[in-house]
Amino acid sequence: MSTVIDIHPHVIASDTRRYPLSPLSGRQSDWSRERPVGFEGMIAAMDEAGVAKAALVQASTCYGHDNSYVAGAVAARPERFTGVFSVDVLQRDAPSASTTG
């Protein structure tokens, strides 16, 4: 198996009912609207390109701080994916620096 790791792909769900759009800017990014790839499609593209693993980055330009789709992808294929998640540090219940480290 390849040792190539992609460190910054995004995945976009086709099911907007289960994963509703809520971009941070209020507007979905052009790339995510024009060229969305779900995690199953990402695995196919990875296999074709010889990529062993990927660190899926939360698409805040689609989902804001709702990490559900990336979390689901990582849970479904932990041998292929890890996640880079988004946290709204301005929320009252966000961890503070004194409690995280």
Tab-separated table of C-alpha atoms in Angstrom, residues 15-65:
chain	number	residue	atom	x	y	z
A	15	ASP	CA	-27.636	14.740	1.551
A	16	THR	CA	-28.364	18.330	2.575
A	17	ARG	CA	-31.261	17.228	4.777
A	18	ARG	CA	-29.033	15.173	7.026
A	19	TYR	CA	-26.099	17.599	6.648
A	20	PRO	CA	-27.650	21.057	6.149
A	21	LEU	CA	-25.560	23.857	4.742
A	22	SER	CA	-24.655	26.637	7.154
A	23	PRO	CA	-21.477	28.315	5.880
A	24	LEU	CA	-19.615	30.620	8.254
A	25	SER	CA	-19.658	33.443	5.721
A	26	GLY	CA	-23.335	32.956	4.931
A	27	ARG	CA	-22.426	31.845	1.396
A	28	GLN	CA	-21.337	28.389	0.290
A	29	SER	CA	-17.957	28.308	-1.419
A	30	ASP	CA	-17.925	27.964	-5.205
A	31	TRP	CA	-15.659	24.883	-5.180
A	32	SER	CA	-17.953	22.993	-2.803
A	33	ARG	CA	-21.040	23.820	-4.837
A	34	GLU	CA	-19.461	23.096	-8.230
A	35	ARG	CA	-17.245	20.095	-7.372
A	36	PRO	CA	-18.574	18.390	-4.245
A	37	VAL	CA	-17.085	15.010	-3.332
A	38	GLY	CA	-18.580	12.789	-0.661
A	39	PHE	CA	-16.368	10.566	1.441
A	40	GLU	CA	-17.119	7.498	-0.697
A	41	GLY	CA	-16.015	9.435	-3.776
A	42	MET	CA	-12.953	10.613	-1.880
A	43	ILE	CA	-11.948	7.004	-1.203
A	44	ALA	CA	-12.356	6.164	-4.902
A	45	ALA	CA	-10.227	9.179	-5.881
A	46	MET	CA	-7.625	8.264	-3.266
A	47	ASP	CA	-7.437	4.696	-4.556
A	48	GLU	CA	-7.049	5.925	-8.131
A	49	ALA	CA	-4.286	8.358	-7.129
A	50	GLY	CA	-2.481	5.928	-4.818
A	51	VAL	CA	-3.246	7.867	-1.632
A	52	ALA	CA	-3.303	5.682	1.481
A	53	LYS	CA	-4.871	8.027	4.026
A	54	ALA	CA	-6.326	11.507	4.340
A	55	ALA	CA	-6.837	14.094	7.052
A	56	LEU	CA	-10.316	15.372	6.157
A	57	VAL	CA	-10.667	19.061	6.972
A	58	GLN	CA	-14.032	20.400	8.117
A	59	ALA	CA	-15.626	22.417	5.298
A	60	SER	CA	-16.594	25.532	7.246
A	61	THR	CA	-17.629	27.169	3.947
A	62	CYS	CA	-20.422	24.581	3.848
A	63	TYR	CA	-21.160	23.479	7.400
A	64	GLY	CA	-19.801	26.169	9.676
A	65	HIS	CA	-18.813	24.497	12.932
